[in-house]
């Protein structure tokens, strides 16, 4: 079908996620047709280096033939198996066991979802059940971070602390609260690691004291805040927050939907600080985006309390038709094999220092106020005044200018509304591809800087 016909069909029928309906009608769709490695090709034949791994998820790159073969073989053998009525399938059982083996200590139980948003919702439901089961029904309040992202479902969108996910959706609810992001570049206490950590600990303590510890169920956080602008907290922050939750008798939930599966270096970001959360949510890199799947990893303490919370034969009333889907699970097993036995995790760790150095090398650019990275997750924050850290006025439409310039230069990245560029290259990235990414990124910054409307407002 011609691309123009697809554009008409798209405009008339397909609702895109997190888009202005009217804006998308005006600008139209860019149809992606094929991909290989780190490169995409659109319907016009334009080749693009994908520096964002799809949506932080295609960690193993495009076109891994072994994944395709595994999926096809599973579809032929057993394309669907329900997890209801005591049934199961070998791939889902083996994947649960493998995740428990790789996860932080104590996360022995796995519930499969379709993605990150419903993993967060599932975690909230299980937490609610846990506190009701253990005779603490007042513990219903949840705390997350400003600029945090925990999905766009009816529950998770309230834990998400980004305005677009709240507007006209009647969230957050009165039981959902936030504390300040660690955000070293813009933290009122400065960027000293000890001060940033102390401020976050004090903020969590104060919020729990305000609500009453007897009323607070859990604290949700990302080890690195993704959709809030790739906010990288100082080393030791995650461990300090885990220890604070333990001391305050609230559950600690690590949202590793973005950071999991090598994105920040180790298989899970929690490993870097020897942190064992009470629950952990994962998705994206679990199947590297090839098929939908997410999961909640649960500690044995939580599992046993839920199991004993009702009569022995009473069902725990939470389930999805596609939980533990055998094709997704088979893909997940193969993706994990590629990470651990295929050298992809090691390659990602090897590329991390060059990625961080490359971003740091762009701080001299007139538009760049801050560069930050952990593993292959990074960002450049653009400002119009470096000394004052002043953002661009929305009227300049900097995100649109950045994305359009990147597209012309054959580069895809995330252009956040506040003028931050988010980057998440595939863990398969070669040294040559990293050099190409960084050179195209600098060229994109130069092109945007040359636009009269941008140069006019620079300090």
Short mmCIF file of C-alpha atoms in Angstrom, two decimals:
data_model
loop_
_atom_site.label_atom_id
_atom_site.label_comp_id
_atom_site.label_asym_id
_atom_site.label_seq_id
_atom_site.Cartn_x
_atom_site.Cartn_y
_atom_site.Cartn_z
CA UNK A 1 0.00 0.00 0.00
CA UNK A 2 1.41 3.46 -0.88
CA UNK A 3 2.66 5.51 2.06
CA UNK A 4 0.16 8.29 1.36
CA UNK A 5 -2.71 5.79 1.63
CA UNK A 6 -1.34 4.58 4.96
CA UNK A 7 -1.14 8.16 6.17
CA UNK A 8 -4.82 8.69 5.42
CA UNK A 9 -5.82 5.44 7.13
CA UNK A 10 -3.64 6.33 10.11
CA UNK A 11 -5.15 9.80 10.43
CA UNK A 12 -8.70 8.48 10.20
CA UNK A 13 -8.45 5.44 12.45
CA UNK A 14 -5.32 4.89 14.54
CA UNK A 15 -4.94 6.53 17.96
CA UNK A 16 -1.26 6.95 18.83
CA UNK A 17 0.03 6.88 22.42
CA UNK A 18 0.88 10.16 24.17
CA UNK A 19 0.20 12.36 21.16
CA UNK A 20 -1.83 15.47 20.54
CA UNK A 21 -4.76 14.17 18.50
CA UNK A 22 -5.01 17.41 16.50
CA UNK A 23 -1.25 17.74 16.22
CA UNK A 24 -0.92 14.25 14.80
CA UNK A 25 -3.75 14.86 12.35
CA UNK A 26 -1.83 17.91 11.12
CA UNK A 27 1.67 16.41 10.87
CA UNK A 28 0.79 12.83 9.92
CA UNK A 29 2.54 9.55 10.54
CA UNK A 30 6.07 8.53 9.59
CA UNK A 31 5.71 4.90 8.56
CA UNK A 32 8.60 2.66 9.60
CA UNK A 33 9.09 -0.28 7.24
CA UNK A 34 12.19 -2.27 8.13
CA UNK A 35 15.09 -2.49 10.56
CA UNK A 36 18.44 -4.18 11.09
CA UNK A 37 20.87 -3.84 13.97
CA UNK A 38 20.66 -0.23 15.15
CA UNK A 39 19.13 1.12 11.95
CA UNK A 40 15.55 1.75 10.83
CA UNK A 41 14.25 2.56 7.38
CA UNK A 42 11.02 4.47 6.80
CA UNK A 43 8.58 4.21 3.90
CA UNK A 44 10.43 6.91 1.96
CA UNK A 45 13.68 4.92 2.18
CA UNK A 46 15.29 7.28 4.72
CA UNK A 47 17.70 5.42 7.02
CA UNK A 48 17.79 6.31 10.71
CA UNK A 49 20.20 5.33 13.46
CA UNK A 50 17.91 4.47 16.38
CA UNK A 51 19.58 5.97 19.44
CA UNK A 52 16.53 5.28 21.60
CA UNK A 53 16.14 1.50 21.11
CA UNK A 54 12.54 1.91 19.96
CA UNK A 55 11.13 3.09 23.29
CA UNK A 56 14.02 2.16 25.61
CA UNK A 57 13.35 -1.50 24.79
CA UNK A 58 15.11 -2.95 21.72
CA UNK A 59 18.22 -3.68 23.78
CA UNK A 60 19.45 -6.48 21.49
CA UNK A 61 19.02 -4.50 18.27
CA UNK A 62 16.71 -5.25 15.38
CA UNK A 63 16.71 -8.44 13.35
CA UNK A 64 18.03 -11.05 15.80
CA UNK A 65 17.19 -14.16 13.79
CA UNK A 66 17.36 -16.55 16.75
CA UNK A 67 14.50 -14.65 18.42
CA UNK A 68 12.39 -14.89 15.27
CA UNK A 69 13.05 -18.63 15.05
CA UNK A 70 12.18 -19.23 18.70
CA UNK A 71 8.92 -17.29 18.35
CA UNK A 72 7.92 -19.14 15.16
CA UNK A 73 8.74 -22.53 16.66
CA UNK A 74 6.68 -21.79 19.77
CA UNK A 75 3.76 -20.56 17.66
CA UNK A 76 3.76 -23.82 15.75
CA UNK A 77 4.01 -25.98 18.87
CA UNK A 78 1.77 -24.11 21.33
CA UNK A 79 0.68 -20.58 20.33
CA UNK A 80 -1.33 -19.96 23.50
CA UNK A 81 -1.67 -21.54 26.92
CA UNK A 82 -3.80 -20.13 29.70
CA UNK A 83 -2.38 -19.82 33.17
CA UNK A 84 -5.86 -20.26 34.64
CA UNK A 85 -7.29 -23.55 35.98
CA UNK A 86 -3.84 -24.77 37.00
CA UNK A 87 -2.52 -24.87 33.43
CA UNK A 88 0.87 -23.57 32.35
CA UNK A 89 3.48 -23.84 29.65
CA UNK A 90 7.13 -24.78 29.73
CA UNK A 91 8.44 -21.40 28.47
CA UNK A 92 6.61 -19.38 31.15
CA UNK A 93 7.69 -21.74 33.92
CA UNK A 94 11.31 -21.68 32.80
CA UNK A 95 11.31 -17.91 32.32
CA UNK A 96 9.96 -17.33 35.83
CA UNK A 97 12.70 -19.55 37.25
CA UNK A 98 15.39 -17.81 35.20
CA UNK A 99 14.23 -14.36 36.29
CA UNK A 100 14.27 -15.44 39.93
CA UNK A 101 17.82 -16.69 39.38
CA UNK A 102 19.02 -13.40 37.87
CA UNK A 103 17.06 -11.02 40.11
CA UNK A 104 18.19 -9.37 43.35
CA UNK A 105 18.23 -11.74 46.29
CA UNK A 106 14.83 -12.72 47.67
CA UNK A 107 12.71 -12.00 44.60
CA UNK A 108 11.65 -15.60 44.12
CA UNK A 109 8.15 -15.24 42.68
CA UNK A 110 7.08 -13.86 39.29
CA UNK A 111 3.73 -12.69 37.94
CA UNK A 112 3.73 -12.01 34.19
CA UNK A 113 1.98 -9.02 32.63
CA UNK A 114 1.77 -7.54 29.13
CA UNK A 115 4.04 -4.59 29.84
CA UNK A 116 5.22 -2.04 32.38
CA UNK A 117 1.98 -0.19 33.10
CA UNK A 118 0.03 -3.30 34.08
CA UNK A 119 3.05 -4.54 36.04
CA UNK A 120 2.79 -1.41 38.19
CA UNK A 121 -0.96 -1.89 38.57
CA UNK A 122 -0.41 -5.52 39.54
CA UNK A 123 2.17 -4.49 42.12
CA UNK A 124 -0.29 -2.01 43.67
CA UNK A 125 -3.01 -4.65 43.84
CA UNK A 126 -0.71 -7.19 45.44
CA UNK A 127 0.53 -4.60 47.95
CA UNK A 128 -3.04 -3.75 48.87
CA UNK A 129 -3.82 -7.44 49.33
CA UNK A 130 -0.65 -7.89 51.41
CA UNK A 131 -1.51 -5.22 53.95
CA UNK A 132 -5.13 -6.35 54.19
CA UNK A 133 -3.90 -9.92 54.65
CA UNK A 134 -1.54 -8.93 57.45
CA UNK A 135 -4.11 -6.94 59.41
CA UNK A 136 -2.93 -3.43 58.45
CA UNK A 137 -5.77 -2.20 56.24
CA UNK A 138 -4.99 1.47 56.86
CA UNK A 139 -1.74 1.24 54.87
CA UNK A 140 -3.14 2.44 51.56
CA UNK A 141 -1.06 5.51 50.70
CA UNK A 142 1.68 5.41 48.06
CA UNK A 143 4.65 7.72 47.57
CA UNK A 144 6.66 8.24 44.38
CA UNK A 145 9.07 10.81 42.99
CA UNK A 146 8.41 14.05 41.16
CA UNK A 147 9.23 13.49 37.47
CA UNK A 148 8.80 9.77 38.06
CA UNK A 149 7.12 7.51 35.52
CA UNK A 150 5.17 4.40 36.48
CA UNK A 151 2.95 3.86 33.47
CA UNK A 152 -0.24 5.39 32.10
CA UNK A 153 -2.89 3.04 33.47
CA UNK A 154 -5.67 4.28 35.75
CA UNK A 155 -3.60 3.54 38.85
CA UNK A 156 -0.03 3.92 37.64
CA UNK A 157 -0.68 7.30 36.01
CA UNK A 158 -1.26 8.72 39.48
CA UNK A 159 2.12 7.44 40.66
CA UNK A 160 3.58 8.93 37.49
CA UNK A 161 4.37 12.56 38.27
CA UNK A 162 4.30 14.18 34.84
CA UNK A 163 1.57 16.74 34.05
CA UNK A 164 0.52 15.30 30.67
CA UNK A 165 -0.46 12.02 32.33
CA UNK A 166 -2.66 13.81 34.89
CA UNK A 167 -4.50 16.40 32.80
CA UNK A 168 -8.21 15.52 32.50
CA UNK A 169 -7.62 12.01 33.90
CA UNK A 170 -8.51 12.79 37.56
CA UNK A 171 -5.19 11.59 38.94
CA UNK A 172 -3.34 11.50 41.24
CA UNK A 173 -5.82 10.23 43.79
CA UNK A 174 -5.80 11.45 47.41
CA UNK A 175 -3.76 8.36 48.33
CA UNK A 176 -0.95 9.08 45.88
CA UNK A 177 1.84 11.46 46.90
CA UNK A 178 5.24 12.61 45.67
CA UNK A 179 8.54 13.80 47.08
CA UNK A 180 11.19 15.78 45.23
CA UNK A 181 13.31 14.08 42.59
CA UNK A 182 17.02 13.76 43.45
CA UNK A 183 17.81 15.63 40.15
CA UNK A 184 21.43 16.68 40.84
CA UNK A 185 21.50 19.33 38.09
CA UNK A 186 18.59 21.25 39.60
CA UNK A 187 18.51 20.14 43.22
CA UNK A 188 18.13 23.05 45.69
CA UNK A 189 20.88 21.50 47.86
CA UNK A 190 23.31 21.41 44.91
CA UNK A 191 24.88 18.42 43.23
CA UNK A 192 27.02 17.11 46.09
CA UNK A 193 26.13 13.38 46.26
CA UNK A 194 25.89 13.20 50.04
CA UNK A 195 23.66 16.27 50.18
CA UNK A 196 21.38 14.97 47.42
CA UNK A 197 20.99 11.60 49.17
CA UNK A 198 20.38 13.22 52.56
CA UNK A 199 17.72 15.51 51.06
CA UNK A 200 15.84 12.56 49.53
CA UNK A 201 15.98 10.56 52.75
CA UNK A 202 14.72 13.56 54.73
CA UNK A 203 11.92 14.17 52.20
CA UNK A 204 10.71 10.57 52.44
CA UNK A 205 10.88 10.64 56.22
CA UNK A 206 8.92 13.89 56.33
CA UNK A 207 6.23 12.65 53.93
CA UNK A 208 5.75 9.42 55.91
CA UNK A 209 5.57 11.40 59.14
CA UNK A 210 2.97 13.73 57.58
CA UNK A 211 0.80 10.83 56.42
CA UNK A 212 1.53 8.55 59.38
CA UNK A 213 3.62 5.43 58.92
CA UNK A 214 0.58 3.35 59.81
CA UNK A 215 -1.10 4.71 56.64
CA UNK A 216 1.74 4.40 54.11
CA UNK A 217 2.01 1.24 52.04
CA UNK A 218 4.97 1.73 49.74
CA UNK A 219 7.50 3.93 48.02
CA UNK A 220 7.93 3.50 44.24
CA UNK A 221 11.04 4.69 42.43
CA UNK A 222 13.08 4.16 39.28
CA UNK A 223 16.82 3.61 39.84
CA UNK A 224 17.24 6.18 37.05
CA UNK A 225 14.19 8.30 36.22
CA UNK A 226 13.51 7.68 32.53
CA UNK A 227 10.57 9.60 31.11
CA UNK A 228 11.13 12.42 33.60
CA UNK A 229 14.28 13.34 31.65
CA UNK A 230 16.82 10.62 32.50
CA UNK A 231 17.51 11.87 36.01
CA UNK A 232 20.58 10.01 37.30
CA UNK A 233 20.83 10.00 41.10
CA UNK A 234 24.25 9.77 42.76
CA UNK A 235 25.66 6.32 43.63
CA UNK A 236 24.33 5.22 47.00
CA UNK A 237 20.96 6.94 46.56
CA UNK A 238 19.04 3.75 45.79
CA UNK A 239 20.52 1.88 48.75
CA UNK A 240 19.76 4.79 51.09
CA UNK A 241 16.12 4.88 49.98
CA UNK A 242 15.81 1.10 50.42
CA UNK A 243 17.20 1.33 53.95
CA UNK A 244 14.91 4.26 54.78
CA UNK A 245 11.84 2.29 53.68
CA UNK A 246 12.88 -0.66 55.84
CA UNK A 247 13.35 1.62 58.84
CA UNK A 248 9.97 3.30 58.26
CA UNK A 249 8.17 -0.04 57.76
CA UNK A 250 6.96 0.69 54.25
CA UNK A 251 7.53 -1.44 51.17
CA UNK A 252 10.22 -0.52 48.65
CA UNK A 253 9.27 -1.05 44.99
CA UNK A 254 11.95 -0.71 42.32
CA UNK A 255 10.51 0.12 38.91
CA UNK A 256 13.10 -1.36 36.53
CA UNK A 257 10.89 -1.28 33.46
CA UNK A 258 13.48 0.94 31.73
CA UNK A 259 16.65 0.24 33.72
CA UNK A 260 16.38 -3.56 33.73
CA UNK A 261 18.24 -5.99 31.45
CA UNK A 262 21.55 -4.22 31.06
CA UNK A 263 20.34 -0.72 30.28
CA UNK A 264 22.44 0.80 33.11
CA UNK A 265 25.20 -1.82 33.02
CA UNK A 266 24.35 -4.81 35.22
CA UNK A 267 21.40 -7.05 34.41
CA UNK A 268 19.37 -5.02 36.94
CA UNK A 269 20.25 -1.57 38.25
CA UNK A 270 19.55 -2.75 41.81
CA UNK A 271 22.58 -5.06 41.57
CA UNK A 272 24.93 -2.07 41.37
CA UNK A 273 24.14 -1.21 45.00
CA UNK A 274 23.24 -4.69 46.27
CA UNK A 275 19.64 -3.57 46.78
CA UNK A 276 16.87 -6.15 47.25
CA UNK A 277 13.45 -4.53 46.82
CA UNK A 278 10.23 -5.98 48.18
CA UNK A 279 8.81 -5.94 44.66
CA UNK A 280 10.30 -5.08 41.29
CA UNK A 281 8.53 -4.28 38.03
CA UNK A 282 10.15 -5.09 34.68
CA UNK A 283 9.19 -5.06 30.98
CA UNK A 284 10.83 -3.51 27.86
CA UNK A 285 14.21 -5.27 27.80
CA UNK A 286 12.64 -8.51 29.06
CA UNK A 287 11.69 -9.36 25.46
CA UNK A 288 13.68 -6.49 23.89
CA UNK A 289 10.42 -5.18 22.42
CA UNK A 290 10.03 -8.11 20.00
CA UNK A 291 6.74 -9.14 21.70
CA UNK A 292 4.79 -7.64 24.61
CA UNK A 293 5.62 -8.82 28.13
CA UNK A 294 6.25 -7.47 31.61
CA UNK A 295 6.48 -8.91 35.09
CA UNK A 296 6.22 -8.27 38.81
CA UNK A 297 8.96 -9.92 40.84
CA UNK A 298 7.86 -10.49 44.42
CA UNK A 299 9.74 -11.33 47.60
CA UNK A 300 8.90 -14.53 49.41
CA UNK A 301 7.74 -12.54 52.45
CA UNK A 302 5.07 -10.77 50.42
CA UNK A 303 4.09 -13.95 48.59
CA UNK A 304 3.62 -16.00 51.75
CA UNK A 305 1.54 -13.30 53.43
CA UNK A 306 -0.77 -13.04 50.42
CA UNK A 307 -1.02 -16.83 50.20
CA UNK A 308 -2.11 -17.03 53.84
CA UNK A 309 -4.43 -14.02 53.65
CA UNK A 310 -7.48 -15.99 52.49
CA UNK A 311 -8.81 -19.48 53.00
CA UNK A 312 -6.47 -22.10 51.45
CA UNK A 313 -8.71 -22.76 48.43
CA UNK A 314 -9.83 -19.16 47.84
CA UNK A 315 -8.48 -17.63 44.62
CA UNK A 316 -6.31 -14.51 44.67
CA UNK A 317 -8.50 -12.47 42.34
CA UNK A 318 -5.96 -10.96 40.00
CA UNK A 319 -5.22 -12.26 36.51
CA UNK A 320 -4.77 -11.49 32.81
CA UNK A 321 -5.69 -13.61 29.81
CA UNK A 322 -2.18 -13.28 28.40
CA UNK A 323 -0.19 -13.63 31.62
CA UNK A 324 2.77 -15.90 30.92
CA UNK A 325 1.97 -16.09 27.19
CA UNK A 326 4.11 -18.96 25.84
CA UNK A 327 5.36 -17.10 22.75
CA UNK A 328 6.38 -14.05 24.79
CA UNK A 329 7.99 -16.30 27.39
CA UNK A 330 9.93 -18.22 24.74
CA UNK A 331 11.18 -14.92 23.33
CA UNK A 332 12.09 -13.75 26.83
CA UNK A 333 14.19 -16.87 27.41
CA UNK A 334 16.05 -16.35 24.16
CA UNK A 335 16.62 -12.65 24.88
CA UNK A 336 18.04 -13.52 28.31
CA UNK A 337 20.31 -16.07 26.63
CA UNK A 338 21.56 -13.42 24.23
CA UNK A 339 22.28 -11.07 27.12
CA UNK A 340 24.16 -13.60 29.21
CA UNK A 341 25.62 -16.11 26.75
CA UNK A 342 25.61 -14.10 23.53
CA UNK A 343 27.83 -11.31 24.83
CA UNK A 344 25.27 -8.53 24.52
CA UNK A 345 25.30 -7.57 28.21
CA UNK A 346 29.10 -7.45 28.19
CA UNK A 347 29.11 -5.37 24.99
CA UNK A 348 26.70 -2.87 26.53
CA UNK A 349 28.92 -2.52 29.59
CA UNK A 350 31.95 -2.05 27.34
CA UNK A 351 30.26 0.77 25.39
CA UNK A 352 29.10 2.64 28.52
CA UNK A 353 32.29 4.63 29.23
CA UNK A 354 32.57 5.90 25.64
CA UNK A 355 28.89 6.87 25.68
CA UNK A 356 29.28 8.86 28.91
CA UNK A 357 32.50 10.48 27.68
CA UNK A 358 30.86 11.37 24.39
CA UNK A 359 27.96 13.10 26.10
CA UNK A 360 30.33 14.90 28.49
CA UNK A 361 32.22 16.07 25.42
CA UNK A 362 29.10 17.87 24.21
CA UNK A 363 28.80 20.06 27.30
CA UNK A 364 30.94 22.65 25.50
CA UNK A 365 28.13 23.14 22.98
CA UNK A 366 26.29 26.47 23.43
CA UNK A 367 22.94 24.70 23.86
CA UNK A 368 23.98 22.05 26.40
CA UNK A 369 23.61 22.72 30.11
CA UNK A 370 24.07 19.22 31.48
CA UNK A 371 25.13 15.76 30.32
CA UNK A 372 24.32 12.66 32.35
CA UNK A 373 24.50 8.93 31.83
CA UNK A 374 24.54 5.57 33.52
CA UNK A 375 25.41 2.61 31.33
CA UNK A 376 23.70 3.15 27.98
CA UNK A 377 21.01 5.43 29.39
CA UNK A 378 21.78 9.11 29.01
CA UNK A 379 20.60 12.63 28.35
CA UNK A 380 21.62 16.12 27.34
CA UNK A 381 19.66 18.93 28.98
CA UNK A 382 19.51 22.00 26.77
CA UNK A 383 19.23 25.52 28.17
CA UNK A 384 19.21 29.02 26.72
CA UNK A 385 21.35 30.37 29.59
CA UNK A 386 24.02 28.06 30.98
CA UNK A 387 24.83 30.16 34.03
CA UNK A 388 21.20 30.45 35.15
CA UNK A 389 20.19 27.00 33.80
CA UNK A 390 17.21 28.68 32.14
CA UNK A 391 15.07 26.47 29.91
CA UNK A 392 13.75 27.53 26.54
CA UNK A 393 10.29 29.05 26.37
CA UNK A 394 7.77 26.50 25.00
CA UNK A 395 6.93 28.97 22.23
CA UNK A 396 10.34 28.21 20.67
CA UNK A 397 9.15 24.63 20.09
CA UNK A 398 12.61 23.27 20.84
CA UNK A 399 11.57 19.58 21.07
CA UNK A 400 10.03 19.74 17.58
CA UNK A 401 13.10 21.47 16.17
CA UNK A 402 15.39 18.87 17.74
CA UNK A 403 13.43 15.89 16.49
CA UNK A 404 13.14 17.27 12.97
CA UNK A 405 16.86 18.08 12.80
CA UNK A 406 17.68 14.63 14.15
CA UNK A 407 15.49 13.00 11.53
CA UNK A 408 17.21 14.96 8.74
CA UNK A 409 20.57 13.82 10.11
CA UNK A 410 19.47 10.19 10.30
CA UNK A 411 19.15 10.01 14.10
CA UNK A 412 16.25 9.08 16.38
CA UNK A 413 16.22 10.14 20.04
CA UNK A 414 13.64 11.26 22.60
CA UNK A 415 13.04 15.01 22.57
CA UNK A 416 11.42 15.78 25.92
CA UNK A 417 9.08 18.73 26.35
CA UNK A 418 11.55 20.58 28.60
CA UNK A 419 14.33 20.50 26.00
CA UNK A 420 16.13 17.38 27.20
CA UNK A 421 17.40 14.84 24.69
CA UNK A 422 17.01 11.25 25.91
CA UNK A 423 19.27 8.51 24.57
CA UNK A 424 19.21 4.74 24.96
CA UNK A 425 21.21 2.98 22.21
CA UNK A 426 21.00 -0.77 21.80
CA UNK A 427 23.39 -2.83 23.91
CA UNK A 428 24.70 -4.26 20.62
CA UNK A 429 26.08 -0.86 19.63
CA UNK A 430 29.58 -1.09 18.13
CA UNK A 431 32.37 1.42 18.70
CA UNK A 432 31.84 2.71 15.15
CA UNK A 433 28.10 3.08 15.66
CA UNK A 434 28.71 4.95 18.90
CA UNK A 435 31.00 7.37 17.07
CA UNK A 436 28.35 7.82 14.37
CA UNK A 437 25.65 8.44 16.98
CA UNK A 438 27.71 11.12 18.72
CA UNK A 439 28.73 12.86 15.49
CA UNK A 440 25.14 12.97 14.25
CA UNK A 441 24.05 14.26 17.64
CA UNK A 442 26.53 17.12 17.53
CA UNK A 443 25.50 17.96 13.97
CA UNK A 444 21.87 18.03 15.11
CA UNK A 445 22.72 20.43 17.94
CA UNK A 446 24.62 22.65 15.48
CA UNK A 447 21.69 22.68 13.07
CA UNK A 448 19.24 23.70 15.78
CA UNK A 449 21.65 26.34 17.06
CA UNK A 450 21.78 27.82 13.54
CA UNK A 451 18.02 28.36 13.49
CA UNK A 452 17.34 32.07 13.89
CA UNK A 453 14.53 31.62 16.41
CA UNK A 454 16.82 29.62 18.69
CA UNK A 455 19.90 31.81 18.39
CA UNK A 456 17.78 34.88 19.09
CA UNK A 457 16.88 33.77 22.61
CA UNK A 458 20.28 32.43 23.71
CA UNK A 459 21.86 34.29 26.60
#
